[in-house]
CSV table of C-alpha atoms in Angstrom, one decimal:
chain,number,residue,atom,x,y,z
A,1,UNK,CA,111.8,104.6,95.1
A,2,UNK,CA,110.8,101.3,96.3
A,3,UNK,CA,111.8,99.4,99.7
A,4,UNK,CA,111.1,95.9,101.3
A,5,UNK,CA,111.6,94.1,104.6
A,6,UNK,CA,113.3,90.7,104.0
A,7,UNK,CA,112.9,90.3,107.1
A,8,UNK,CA,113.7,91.8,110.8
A,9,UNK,CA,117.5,92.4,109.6
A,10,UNK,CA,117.7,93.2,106.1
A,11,UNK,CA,115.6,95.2,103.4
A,12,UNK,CA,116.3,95.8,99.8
A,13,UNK,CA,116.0,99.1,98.4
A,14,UNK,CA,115.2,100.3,94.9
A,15,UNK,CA,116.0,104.2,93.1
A,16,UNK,CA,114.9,105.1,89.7
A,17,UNK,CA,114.6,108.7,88.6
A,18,UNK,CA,114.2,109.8,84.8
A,19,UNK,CA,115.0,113.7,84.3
A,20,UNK,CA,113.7,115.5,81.0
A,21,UNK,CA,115.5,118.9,80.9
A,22,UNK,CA,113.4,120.3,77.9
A,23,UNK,CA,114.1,119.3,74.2
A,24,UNK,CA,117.3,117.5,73.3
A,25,UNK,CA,118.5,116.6,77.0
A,26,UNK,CA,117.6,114.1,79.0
A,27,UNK,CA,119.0,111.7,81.8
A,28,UNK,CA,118.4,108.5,83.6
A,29,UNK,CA,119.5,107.1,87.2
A,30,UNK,CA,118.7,103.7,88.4
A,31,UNK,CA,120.0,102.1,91.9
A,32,UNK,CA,119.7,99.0,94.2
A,33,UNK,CA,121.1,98.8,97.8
A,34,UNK,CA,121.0,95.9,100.4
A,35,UNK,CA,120.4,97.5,103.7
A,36,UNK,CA,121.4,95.5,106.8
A,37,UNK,CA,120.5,96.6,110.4
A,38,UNK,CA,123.3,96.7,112.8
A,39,UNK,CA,120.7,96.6,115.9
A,40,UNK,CA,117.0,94.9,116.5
A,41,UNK,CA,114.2,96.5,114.4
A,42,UNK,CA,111.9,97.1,116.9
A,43,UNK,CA,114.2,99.9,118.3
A,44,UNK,CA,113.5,103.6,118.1
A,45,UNK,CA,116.7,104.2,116.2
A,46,UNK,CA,118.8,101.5,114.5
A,47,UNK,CA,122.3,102.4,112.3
A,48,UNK,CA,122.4,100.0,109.1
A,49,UNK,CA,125.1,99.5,106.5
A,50,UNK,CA,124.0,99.7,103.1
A,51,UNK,CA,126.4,97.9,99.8
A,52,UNK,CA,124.6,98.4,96.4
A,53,UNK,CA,125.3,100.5,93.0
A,54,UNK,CA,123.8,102.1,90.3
A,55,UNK,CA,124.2,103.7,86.4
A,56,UNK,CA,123.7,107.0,85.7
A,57,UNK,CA,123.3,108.0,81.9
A,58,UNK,CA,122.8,111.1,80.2
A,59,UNK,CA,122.0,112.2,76.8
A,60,UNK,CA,122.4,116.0,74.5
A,61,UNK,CA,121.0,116.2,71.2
A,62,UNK,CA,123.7,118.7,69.8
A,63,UNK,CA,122.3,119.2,66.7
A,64,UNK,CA,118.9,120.5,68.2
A,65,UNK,CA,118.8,124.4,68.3
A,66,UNK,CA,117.7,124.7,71.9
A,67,UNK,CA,121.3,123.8,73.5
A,68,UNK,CA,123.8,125.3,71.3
A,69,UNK,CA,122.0,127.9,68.6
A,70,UNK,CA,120.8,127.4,65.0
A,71,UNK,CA,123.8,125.8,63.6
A,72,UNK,CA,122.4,124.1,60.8
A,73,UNK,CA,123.9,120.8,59.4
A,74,UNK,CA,127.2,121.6,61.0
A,75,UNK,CA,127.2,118.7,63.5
A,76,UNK,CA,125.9,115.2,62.4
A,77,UNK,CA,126.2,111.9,65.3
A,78,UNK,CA,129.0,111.7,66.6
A,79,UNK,CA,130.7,115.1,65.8
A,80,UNK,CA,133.3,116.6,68.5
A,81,UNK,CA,132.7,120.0,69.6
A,82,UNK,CA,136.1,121.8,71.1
A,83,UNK,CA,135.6,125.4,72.7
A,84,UNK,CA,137.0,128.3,70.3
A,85,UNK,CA,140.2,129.5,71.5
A,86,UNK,CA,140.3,132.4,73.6
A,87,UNK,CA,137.2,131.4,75.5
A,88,UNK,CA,138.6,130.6,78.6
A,89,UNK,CA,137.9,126.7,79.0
A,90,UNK,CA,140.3,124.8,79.1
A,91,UNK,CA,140.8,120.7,79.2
């Protein structure tokens, strides 16, 4: 996380988080905001309004063993896995 003062009114703030869930997952989160103070800085307390946005993006390695068993060459790139029927989820 990273912020800086523009100046007594504004700040620009910075998020980036990287999350490795073990082998085959992982996930990455990056996000910018413009803050704005609604009131002086030098007071105790002072509300702001914040615009920015972000991407979040996550990946699963479904051909590695540790997230769906030893299923061998069954699923190359790109394959679509659907639930068996009978197992209760449903799209």
């Amino acid at each position: 996380s990273w912020l800086f003062d523009l100046n007594d009114r504004t700040s620009v703030e910075a998020q980036g988080t990287y999350l490795d869930r073990g082998a085959g997952t992982d996930a990455v989160s990056v996000s910018g905001s413009l803050l704005i103070n609604l009131l002086p800085a030098p007071m105790r307390i002072v509300p702001y309004a914040a615009v920015g946005g972000g991407v979040y993006r996550t990946s699963f390695d479904l051909a590695n063993p540790a997230l769906l068993g030893a299923i061998g060459a069954g699923l190359g790139p790109g394959s679509v896995v659907c639930p068996a029927p009978g197992t209760g989820l449903a799209y």
